[in-house]
Short mmCIF file of C-alpha atoms in Angstrom, two decimals:
data_model
loop_
_atom_site.label_atom_id
_atom_site.label_comp_id
_atom_site.label_asym_id
_atom_site.label_seq_id
_atom_site.Cartn_x
_atom_site.Cartn_y
_atom_site.Cartn_z
CA MET Y 1 -5.06 -9.67 17.23
CA ARG Y 2 -3.31 -12.95 16.58
CA ASN Y 3 -6.08 -14.82 18.39
CA LEU Y 4 -8.66 -13.07 16.23
CA TRP Y 5 -6.78 -14.09 13.11
CA ASN Y 6 -6.59 -17.70 14.34
CA LEU Y 7 -10.30 -17.64 15.03
CA LEU Y 8 -11.03 -16.33 11.53
CA VAL Y 9 -8.81 -19.01 9.99
CA GLN Y 10 -10.50 -21.71 12.07
CA TYR Y 11 -14.02 -20.66 11.08
CA HIS Y 12 -13.31 -19.34 7.59
CA ILE Y 13 -15.76 -21.73 5.93
CA ALA Y 14 -18.62 -20.56 8.13
CA LEU Y 15 -17.57 -16.95 7.56
CA VAL Y 16 -17.47 -17.32 3.77
CA PHE Y 17 -20.82 -19.12 3.86
CA VAL Y 18 -22.40 -16.32 5.87
CA ILE Y 19 -20.95 -13.67 3.55
CA PHE Y 20 -22.25 -15.44 0.41
CA GLN Y 21 -25.64 -16.03 2.00
CA GLY Y 22 -25.77 -12.40 3.04
CA ILE Y 23 -25.07 -11.23 -0.51
CA ALA Y 24 -27.53 -13.71 -2.03
CA LEU Y 25 -30.35 -12.99 0.40
CA THR Y 26 -29.90 -9.23 0.11
CA TRP Y 27 -30.07 -9.60 -3.64
CA PHE Y 28 -33.13 -11.86 -3.34
CA VAL Y 29 -35.00 -9.59 -0.95
CA GLY Y 30 -34.16 -6.55 -3.06
CA SER Y 31 -35.42 -8.03 -6.30
CA HIS Y 32 -38.58 -9.86 -5.21
CA GLY Y 33 -41.69 -7.88 -4.35
CA TYR Y 34 -43.16 -10.17 -1.72
CA PRO Y 35 -40.03 -10.75 0.41
CA ARG Y 36 -39.13 -7.08 0.04
CA GLY Y 37 -42.57 -6.12 1.36
CA LYS Y 38 -42.29 -8.59 4.23
CA TRP Y 39 -38.78 -7.37 5.04
CA VAL Y 40 -39.89 -3.74 5.10
CA GLN Y 41 -42.84 -4.71 7.27
CA HIS Y 42 -40.66 -6.66 9.74
CA SER Y 43 -37.93 -4.06 9.82
CA LEU Y 44 -40.52 -1.37 10.58
CA GLU Y 45 -41.86 -3.48 13.44
CA TRP Y 46 -38.36 -4.14 14.82
CA GLN Y 47 -37.39 -0.49 14.46
CA GLY Y 48 -40.59 0.60 16.17
CA GLU Y 49 -40.04 -1.85 19.01
CA TRP Y 50 -36.41 -0.79 19.39
CA ASP Y 51 -37.38 2.91 19.43
CA GLN Y 52 -40.04 2.19 22.02
CA ARG Y 53 -37.56 0.34 24.24
CA MET Y 54 -35.00 3.12 23.90
CA SER Y 55 -37.62 5.69 24.74
CA GLN Y 56 -38.64 3.68 27.83
CA TRP Y 57 -35.00 3.52 28.90
CA ASP Y 58 -34.61 7.27 28.38
CA ARG Y 59 -37.69 7.92 30.48
CA LEU Y 60 -36.31 5.63 33.17
CA THR Y 61 -32.97 7.43 33.29
CA GLU Y 62 -34.75 10.78 33.37
CA LEU Y 63 -36.76 9.72 36.43
CA ASP Y 64 -33.88 10.49 38.78
CA ASP Y 65 -33.58 14.07 37.55
CA LEU Y 66 -37.34 14.40 37.59
CA ASN Y 67 -37.40 13.19 41.20
CA ARG Y 68 -34.89 15.85 42.23
CA GLU Y 69 -36.87 18.57 40.48
CA LEU Y 70 -40.09 17.40 42.11
CA LEU Y 71 -38.41 17.32 45.48
CA THR Y 72 -37.23 20.91 45.14
CA GLU Y 73 -40.62 21.99 43.85
CA ASN Y 74 -42.33 20.21 46.75
CA ALA Y 75 -40.10 21.97 49.24
CA THR Y 76 -40.83 25.37 47.66
CA LEU Y 77 -44.58 24.72 47.54
CA ARG Y 78 -44.61 23.59 51.16
CA ALA Y 79 -42.89 26.80 52.20
CA GLU Y 80 -45.42 28.82 50.19
CA LEU Y 81 -48.28 26.90 51.78
CA HIS Y 82 -47.06 27.73 55.25
CA SER Y 83 -46.62 31.33 54.18
CA ALA Y 84 -50.17 31.48 52.80
CA ARG Y 85 -51.55 30.00 56.04
CA GLY Y 86 -49.83 32.80 57.88
CA ASP Y 87 -47.86 30.51 60.18
CA ALA Y 88 -46.07 32.41 62.91
CA THR Y 89 -42.84 30.66 62.11
CA GLN Y 90 -42.47 30.34 58.39
CA ASN Y 91 -40.31 27.28 57.87
CA THR Y 92 -38.29 26.90 54.74
CA TYR Y 93 -37.59 23.53 53.18
CA GLN Y 94 -35.01 22.16 50.86
CA GLY Y 95 -34.78 18.75 49.26
CA ALA Y 96 -31.94 16.30 49.90
CA GLU Y 97 -31.10 12.77 48.95
CA VAL Y 98 -30.28 10.11 51.51
CA ILE Y 99 -27.02 8.67 50.22
CA ARG Y 100 -26.34 6.34 53.13
CA SER Y 101 -28.74 4.88 55.61
CA THR Y 102 -29.03 2.08 58.12
CA TRP Y 103 -32.19 0.68 59.60
CA ASN Y 104 -31.06 -2.56 61.16
CA SER Y 105 -29.02 -1.39 64.15
CA ALA Y 106 -30.01 0.27 67.42
CA THR Y 107 -28.24 3.50 66.46
CA ASN Y 108 -29.31 4.08 62.90
CA GLN Y 109 -28.20 7.13 60.96
CA PHE Y 110 -28.59 8.86 57.58
CA VAL Y 111 -26.07 10.71 55.46
CA LEU Y 112 -27.57 13.42 53.23
CA ASN Y 113 -26.06 14.96 50.10
CA LYS Y 114 -26.49 18.53 51.34
CA GLY Y 115 -24.12 20.36 53.68
CA THR Y 116 -23.26 23.77 55.04
CA VAL Y 117 -22.71 25.22 51.55
CA HIS Y 118 -26.38 24.47 50.91
CA GLY Y 119 -27.39 26.12 54.18
CA VAL Y 120 -27.82 22.95 56.21
CA LYS Y 121 -27.12 23.31 59.92
CA PRO Y 122 -27.20 20.90 62.84
CA GLY Y 123 -30.56 20.87 64.56
CA GLN Y 124 -32.72 21.05 61.44
CA GLY Y 125 -35.51 18.55 61.09
CA LEU Y 126 -35.98 15.98 58.34
CA LEU Y 127 -39.33 15.26 56.75
CA GLN Y 128 -40.59 12.83 54.20
CA ASN Y 129 -43.79 14.09 52.58
CA ASN Y 130 -44.75 15.99 55.76
CA ARG Y 131 -43.91 13.04 57.99
CA VAL Y 132 -41.28 13.41 60.66
CA VAL Y 133 -38.16 11.40 59.88
CA GLY Y 134 -35.27 12.68 62.00
CA ARG Y 135 -32.87 15.48 62.75
CA VAL Y 136 -29.54 16.76 61.42
CA ILE Y 137 -26.81 16.49 64.03
CA GLU Y 138 -23.66 17.28 62.06
CA ALA Y 139 -22.98 19.02 58.77
CA SER Y 140 -19.81 19.21 56.71
CA GLU Y 141 -19.44 21.38 53.61
CA ASN Y 142 -21.33 19.07 51.28
CA TYR Y 143 -22.87 16.41 53.49
CA ALA Y 144 -24.92 16.15 56.61
CA LEU Y 145 -25.31 13.44 59.23
CA ALA Y 146 -28.81 12.92 60.58
CA LEU Y 147 -30.31 10.68 63.23
CA PRO Y 148 -33.71 9.23 62.40
CA ILE Y 149 -36.56 8.47 64.77
CA ILE Y 150 -35.37 4.87 64.66
CA ASN Y 151 -32.31 5.66 66.78
CA SER Y 152 -32.69 4.42 70.32
CA ASN Y 153 -30.51 7.24 71.69
CA MET Y 154 -32.93 9.95 70.55
CA GLU Y 155 -36.09 11.26 72.19
CA TRP Y 156 -38.76 13.21 70.33
CA SER Y 157 -41.37 15.56 71.67
CA VAL Y 158 -44.80 14.56 70.36
CA ARG Y 159 -48.43 15.30 71.00
CA ILE Y 160 -51.19 12.70 70.80
CA GLY Y 161 -53.94 14.25 68.74
CA ALA Y 162 -54.14 17.97 67.92
CA THR Y 163 -54.96 18.97 71.48
CA GLY Y 164 -53.77 15.95 73.44
CA PRO Y 165 -50.99 15.64 75.98
CA VAL Y 166 -47.34 16.18 75.07
CA ALA Y 167 -45.01 13.26 75.76
CA ARG Y 168 -41.72 11.82 74.64
CA LEU Y 169 -41.39 9.30 71.84
CA VAL Y 170 -38.57 6.76 71.92
CA TRP Y 171 -37.71 3.96 69.55
CA LYS Y 172 -36.99 0.76 71.43
CA GLY Y 173 -34.53 -0.60 68.90
CA VAL Y 174 -36.27 -3.62 67.38
CA ASP Y 175 -39.10 -2.95 64.97
CA VAL Y 176 -38.57 -0.07 62.50
CA THR Y 177 -42.31 0.44 62.20
CA ARG Y 178 -43.00 0.79 65.94
CA ALA Y 179 -42.02 3.25 68.71
CA VAL Y 180 -43.37 4.03 72.17
CA VAL Y 181 -44.70 7.29 73.60
CA TYR Y 182 -43.72 7.46 77.28
CA ASP Y 183 -45.16 9.55 80.12
CA VAL Y 184 -48.68 9.91 78.78
CA PRO Y 185 -50.99 10.81 81.70
CA ARG Y 186 -53.40 8.03 82.59
CA SER Y 187 -56.23 10.53 82.37
CA ALA Y 188 -55.65 11.06 78.65
CA ILE Y 189 -58.33 9.63 76.38
CA ILE Y 190 -56.51 7.69 73.68
CA SER Y 191 -57.83 5.40 70.97
CA ALA Y 192 -56.07 3.24 68.45
CA GLY Y 193 -55.49 5.20 65.24
CA ASP Y 194 -55.17 8.60 66.94
CA SER Y 195 -52.55 10.75 65.22
CA VAL Y 196 -49.22 11.30 66.92
CA LEU Y 197 -47.95 14.73 65.87
CA SER Y 198 -44.83 16.78 66.44
CA SER Y 199 -45.22 19.21 69.31
CA GLY Y 200 -42.84 21.77 67.80
CA PHE Y 201 -41.16 22.18 71.18
CA GLN Y 202 -37.79 20.84 70.02
CA GLY Y 203 -37.41 23.64 67.52
CA CYS Y 204 -36.43 21.42 64.66
CA PHE Y 205 -39.96 20.89 63.29
CA PRO Y 206 -43.07 22.97 63.13
CA SER Y 207 -45.89 21.61 65.29
CA GLY Y 208 -48.58 19.34 63.89
CA LEU Y 209 -46.48 17.20 61.57
CA LEU Y 210 -47.39 13.54 61.46
CA VAL Y 211 -45.07 11.19 63.36
CA GLY Y 212 -47.31 8.14 63.44
CA SER Y 213 -50.55 6.84 64.87
CA VAL Y 214 -51.50 5.05 68.07
CA ALA Y 215 -51.10 1.33 67.40
CA ASP Y 216 -53.89 -1.14 67.97
CA GLU Y 217 -52.18 -2.60 71.04
CA ALA Y 218 -52.91 -2.22 74.75
CA PRO Y 219 -50.78 0.53 76.36
CA GLU Y 220 -48.53 -0.41 79.27
CA PHE Y 221 -49.21 1.09 82.67
CA ASP Y 222 -46.23 2.71 84.36
CA GLY Y 223 -47.37 4.23 87.65
CA GLN Y 224 -49.39 7.33 86.89
CA PHE Y 225 -48.41 7.22 83.24
CA LEU Y 226 -49.07 5.15 80.18
CA ASN Y 227 -46.56 3.90 77.62
CA VAL Y 228 -48.44 4.05 74.33
CA PRO Y 229 -47.24 1.97 71.32
CA VAL Y 230 -47.12 3.97 68.09
CA ALA Y 231 -47.02 2.88 64.46
CA LEU Y 232 -44.51 5.18 62.73
CA ALA Y 233 -45.74 7.01 59.63
CA ALA Y 234 -42.49 7.07 57.65
CA ASP Y 235 -41.20 3.92 55.94
CA PHE Y 236 -37.57 4.01 57.05
CA ARG Y 237 -36.54 1.10 54.88
CA ALA Y 238 -37.58 2.91 51.69
CA ILE Y 239 -36.50 6.47 52.35
CA ARG Y 240 -34.50 8.04 49.55
CA TYR Y 241 -35.49 11.69 49.39
CA VAL Y 242 -36.19 13.97 52.35
CA GLN Y 243 -36.91 17.62 53.01
CA ILE Y 244 -34.76 19.54 55.45
CA ALA Y 245 -36.84 21.99 57.45
CA ALA Y 246 -35.28 25.29 58.58
CA THR Y 247 -37.06 27.26 61.26
CA PRO Y 248 -36.37 30.99 61.05
CA GLY Y 249 -35.20 32.51 64.29
CA GLN Y 250 -33.90 29.19 65.57
CA LEU Y 251 -30.52 30.70 66.41
CA GLU Y 252 -32.16 33.53 68.29
CA ILE Y 253 -34.33 31.12 70.22
CA ASP Y 254 -31.31 28.94 71.00
CA ALA Y 255 -29.41 32.00 72.19
CA LEU Y 256 -32.31 32.88 74.48
CA THR Y 257 -32.59 29.43 75.98
CA ASP Y 258 -28.91 28.51 76.23
CA GLY Y 259 -27.73 28.82 79.79
CA LYS Y 260 -30.90 30.58 80.87
CA GLY Y 261 -32.52 27.55 82.43
CA GLN Y 262 -30.65 28.09 85.70
CA PRO Y 263 -31.71 30.80 88.14
CA SER Y 264 -29.08 33.50 88.54
CA PRO Y 265 -27.30 33.45 91.83
CA MET V 1 -8.51 -35.14 -23.53
CA ASN V 2 -6.63 -35.28 -20.27
CA ASP V 3 -8.29 -35.71 -16.88
CA GLN V 4 -8.07 -32.07 -15.86
CA MET V 5 -9.81 -30.90 -19.02
CA LEU V 6 -12.43 -33.54 -18.48
CA THR V 7 -13.07 -32.29 -14.95
CA TYR V 8 -13.44 -28.70 -16.14
CA GLY V 9 -15.76 -29.93 -18.88
CA ARG V 10 -17.89 -31.92 -16.43
CA VAL V 11 -18.28 -28.91 -14.18
CA LEU V 12 -18.68 -26.09 -16.70
CA ILE V 13 -20.65 -27.66 -19.55
CA PRO V 14 -23.82 -28.30 -17.46
CA LEU V 15 -23.71 -24.65 -16.33
CA ALA V 16 -23.35 -23.44 -19.89
CA ILE V 17 -26.22 -25.65 -21.09
CA HIS V 18 -28.44 -24.49 -18.23
CA VAL V 19 -27.74 -20.81 -18.86
CA LEU V 20 -28.19 -21.13 -22.63
CA PHE V 21 -31.17 -23.44 -22.87
CA PHE V 22 -32.75 -24.16 -19.50
CA GLN V 23 -32.66 -20.87 -17.63
CA HIS V 24 -36.45 -20.85 -17.18
CA ALA V 25 -36.96 -24.60 -17.27
CA ALA V 26 -39.66 -25.76 -14.90
CA PHE V 27 -41.90 -28.68 -15.76
CA ALA V 28 -45.02 -30.29 -14.29
CA ALA V 29 -46.58 -26.92 -13.37
CA GLY V 30 -43.50 -25.84 -11.45
CA TRP V 31 -43.15 -29.11 -9.52
CA TRP V 32 -39.98 -30.09 -11.37
CA PHE V 33 -37.19 -27.58 -11.51
CA VAL V 34 -34.31 -28.62 -13.77
CA GLY V 35 -31.16 -27.19 -12.24
CA LEU V 36 -28.63 -28.51 -14.67
CA HIS V 37 -25.93 -26.27 -13.23
CA LEU V 38 -26.22 -28.34 -10.06
CA LEU V 39 -24.91 -31.33 -12.00
CA GLY V 40 -21.72 -29.34 -12.53
CA LEU V 41 -21.44 -28.77 -8.78
CA LEU V 42 -22.14 -32.42 -8.07
CA LEU V 43 -19.32 -33.39 -10.42
CA MET V 44 -16.72 -31.25 -8.65
CA PRO V 45 -13.77 -33.48 -7.64
CA LEU V 46 -14.15 -35.31 -4.32
CA GLN V 47 -10.93 -33.77 -3.07
CA SER V 48 -12.15 -30.19 -3.60
CA SER V 49 -11.75 -27.99 -0.54
CA PRO V 50 -14.94 -26.71 1.15
CA LEU V 51 -13.85 -23.15 0.40
CA LEU V 52 -13.48 -23.87 -3.33
CA LEU V 53 -16.90 -25.54 -3.33
CA LEU V 54 -18.48 -22.46 -1.75
CA VAL V 55 -16.81 -20.07 -4.18
CA VAL V 56 -17.73 -22.15 -7.25
CA ALA V 57 -21.30 -22.57 -5.97
CA ALA V 58 -21.64 -18.82 -5.40
CA GLY V 59 -20.31 -18.18 -8.91
CA PHE V 60 -22.63 -20.74 -10.53
CA GLY V 61 -25.65 -19.57 -8.54
CA SER V 62 -25.13 -15.91 -9.29
CA THR V 63 -24.59 -16.66 -13.01
CA VAL V 64 -27.90 -18.54 -13.16
CA ASP V 65 -29.58 -15.77 -11.17
CA ALA V 66 -28.30 -13.14 -13.58
CA ALA V 67 -29.47 -15.20 -16.58
CA SER V 68 -32.92 -15.96 -15.21
CA PHE V 69 -33.53 -12.73 -13.30
CA GLU V 70 -34.13 -14.62 -10.07
CA GLY V 71 -32.07 -12.24 -7.92
CA GLY V 72 -30.03 -14.33 -5.47
CA LEU V 73 -32.38 -17.32 -5.14
CA PHE V 74 -30.08 -19.78 -6.95
CA MET V 75 -26.92 -18.33 -5.43
CA SER V 76 -28.25 -18.78 -1.91
CA SER V 77 -29.45 -22.34 -2.62
CA ALA V 78 -26.26 -23.37 -4.39
CA VAL V 79 -24.10 -22.05 -1.54
CA PHE V 80 -26.27 -23.97 0.90
CA MET V 81 -25.80 -27.14 -1.11
CA ALA V 82 -22.05 -26.56 -1.38
CA LEU V 83 -21.83 -26.33 2.40
CA ALA V 84 -23.46 -29.76 2.65
CA ILE V 85 -21.26 -31.46 0.04
CA PRO V 86 -18.27 -32.34 2.31
CA THR V 87 -20.60 -33.74 4.98
CA VAL V 88 -22.52 -35.88 2.50
CA ASN V 89 -19.23 -37.07 0.97
CA ARG V 90 -18.03 -38.13 4.44
CA LEU V 91 -21.32 -39.90 5.13
CA LEU V 92 -21.16 -41.90 1.92
CA ALA V 93 -17.41 -42.55 1.94
CA PRO V 94 -16.33 -46.19 1.43
CA ARG V 95 -14.78 -47.94 4.44
CA GLU V 96 -11.26 -47.42 3.12
CA GLY V 97 -11.92 -43.83 2.04
CA TYR V 98 -11.86 -42.29 -1.41
CA GLU V 99 -9.06 -43.09 -3.83
CA ILE V 100 -7.22 -40.26 -5.53
CA THR V 101 -8.57 -41.52 -8.85
CA ASP V 102 -12.21 -41.57 -7.73
CA HIS V 103 -14.64 -39.20 -9.42
CA PRO V 104 -18.19 -38.45 -8.24
CA THR V 105 -19.71 -40.10 -11.30
CA VAL V 106 -21.81 -43.17 -11.94
CA SER V 107 -18.98 -44.91 -13.80
CA SER V 108 -16.46 -44.29 -10.99
CA MET V 109 -18.52 -44.69 -7.78
CA GLY V 110 -21.46 -46.76 -8.98
CA LEU V 111 -25.11 -46.01 -9.61
CA GLN V 112 -26.32 -46.42 -6.02
CA TRP V 113 -23.66 -44.13 -4.52
CA PHE V 114 -24.21 -41.43 -7.13
CA ALA V 115 -28.03 -41.56 -6.93
CA LEU V 116 -28.03 -41.37 -3.13
CA ARG V 117 -25.53 -38.49 -3.03
CA CYS V 118 -27.40 -36.70 -5.77
CA LEU V 119 -30.75 -37.14 -3.99
CA LEU V 120 -29.42 -35.91 -0.64
CA LEU V 121 -27.69 -32.85 -2.03
CA LEU V 122 -30.50 -31.91 -4.40
CA SER V 123 -32.96 -32.23 -1.51
CA VAL V 124 -30.88 -29.78 0.50
CA HIS V 125 -30.78 -27.38 -2.45
CA HIS V 126 -34.43 -27.66 -3.37
CA LEU V 127 -35.77 -27.50 0.17
CA TRP V 128 -33.92 -24.24 0.71
CA MET V 129 -34.81 -22.87 -2.72
CA PHE V 130 -38.54 -23.71 -2.68
CA GLY V 131 -38.80 -22.64 0.97
CA LEU V 132 -37.24 -19.29 0.19
CA GLU V 133 -39.40 -18.90 -2.86
CA ALA V 134 -42.57 -19.69 -0.89
CA GLY V 135 -41.75 -16.98 1.65
CA ARG V 136 -44.81 -17.80 3.78
CA TRP V 137 -45.27 -20.46 6.44
CA ASP V 138 -48.58 -21.63 4.99
CA LEU V 139 -46.86 -22.45 1.68
CA ILE V 140 -44.04 -24.46 3.28
CA PRO V 141 -45.78 -27.89 3.04
CA ARG V 142 -46.27 -27.30 -0.69
CA ALA V 143 -42.62 -26.21 -0.99
CA ILE V 144 -41.47 -29.41 0.72
CA GLY V 145 -43.57 -31.46 -1.68
CA LYS V 146 -42.12 -29.62 -4.66
CA ALA V 147 -38.59 -30.08 -3.31
CA MET V 148 -39.05 -33.83 -2.91
CA VAL V 149 -40.63 -34.35 -6.33
CA SER V 150 -38.07 -32.15 -8.01
CA SER V 151 -35.15 -33.87 -6.25
CA LEU V 152 -36.34 -37.33 -7.27
CA LEU V 153 -36.97 -36.38 -10.88
CA SER V 154 -33.70 -34.44 -11.17
CA THR V 155 -31.75 -37.33 -9.65
CA GLY V 156 -33.27 -39.63 -12.26
CA ALA V 157 -32.45 -37.18 -15.02
CA PHE V 158 -28.85 -36.67 -13.86
CA VAL V 159 -28.27 -40.42 -13.60
CA LEU V 160 -29.64 -40.78 -17.09
CA VAL V 161 -27.42 -38.00 -18.44
CA LEU V 162 -24.33 -39.56 -16.87
CA LEU V 163 -25.19 -43.02 -18.14
CA LEU V 164 -25.69 -41.66 -21.64
CA THR V 165 -22.53 -39.60 -21.66
CA ARG V 166 -20.12 -41.98 -19.93
CA ARG V 167 -16.98 -42.91 -21.81
CA GLN V 168 -16.92 -46.37 -23.36
CA ARG V 169 -13.86 -48.38 -22.37
CA THR V 170 -11.77 -49.16 -25.43
CA THR V 171 -10.23 -52.60 -25.61
CA ARG V 172 -7.10 -53.33 -27.55
#
């Protein structure tokens, strides 16, 4: 307060000048037709420009909410689409936001803003606009931890083309846009650009979802198999919203398969 | 008449004359504006504080505005001129500075000093006033011309007035 007073005392001449000029110019503008007209014209322009900027800002701040609504609507529509197609397993989807993500280490992971209270369970698949992104591995009450395709410790069951061979996809830990499909039979007919789809065998995704496409690079020969380079469909550096897919009957299927792989003595 | 009364007279009489007789005085098709009240401001004591100058200028300007229905034009210009007065005084100060007995008149500071000070300050006033009055960029060159002509003619007129009204020294 004292500093403010000192400042006012120091610049009192300028302050008095501005006050007098303000009074005089207001008087002048108010009593002369031409400057009054110009002032009204300018003030209308400034006001219009200000309103437009404020409105743009409002729209910008509303985008986040709009995004969430669209995400939920997308998830609902996708579920309805599957239902209308009469899919045997009617997956349900719910939107989530990626609140933490890494894409520059060998063991990348995502944290989502949905947890068990929202019905999220470990094992559910993650999609981004119908493209396979990853899988939930842990869920707390309000958050979930997911591993994306770009985690070198994960393997994914994929099919090359709609009727092609099933193989395993692994990310090699360098380029976030590339992965490799291992164990593709040498007899398989593969061309660059062929779709790489989810097989649905892992239970976390329905079959036929896009994972990527065969890259325009020569496959490596590994004995009787080929290692096919794949360009991943999802842009992992730009992911912000995802859909969490829930397969009905997953628990029942898990219960059937758990511990039943071994022949009984 | 003591010095203080004389100072008040120098400052207030030009204002009174302007308001009573010259409130709409503009000659040469508007190219010469006679702002006699400005002579009163120019004759304010050299030791006047900048704040006092601003307040007096605002008072003079608003009085002329009220008398001539010009709505703030003269107040704004006079305040602008008052802001420039201390700077111009410093610029034109003699090497040893002003004496306490110095007055901003022809008889005290000399013809050259008064004319130059008058021309500079009137230019500031008139440039602002004619510019504001023009209100449009395309009329600014004309406003500058008017300001220059008006400043020169007013300076001449003010010098003449001071020469005619200066006190004759009485010898005993």
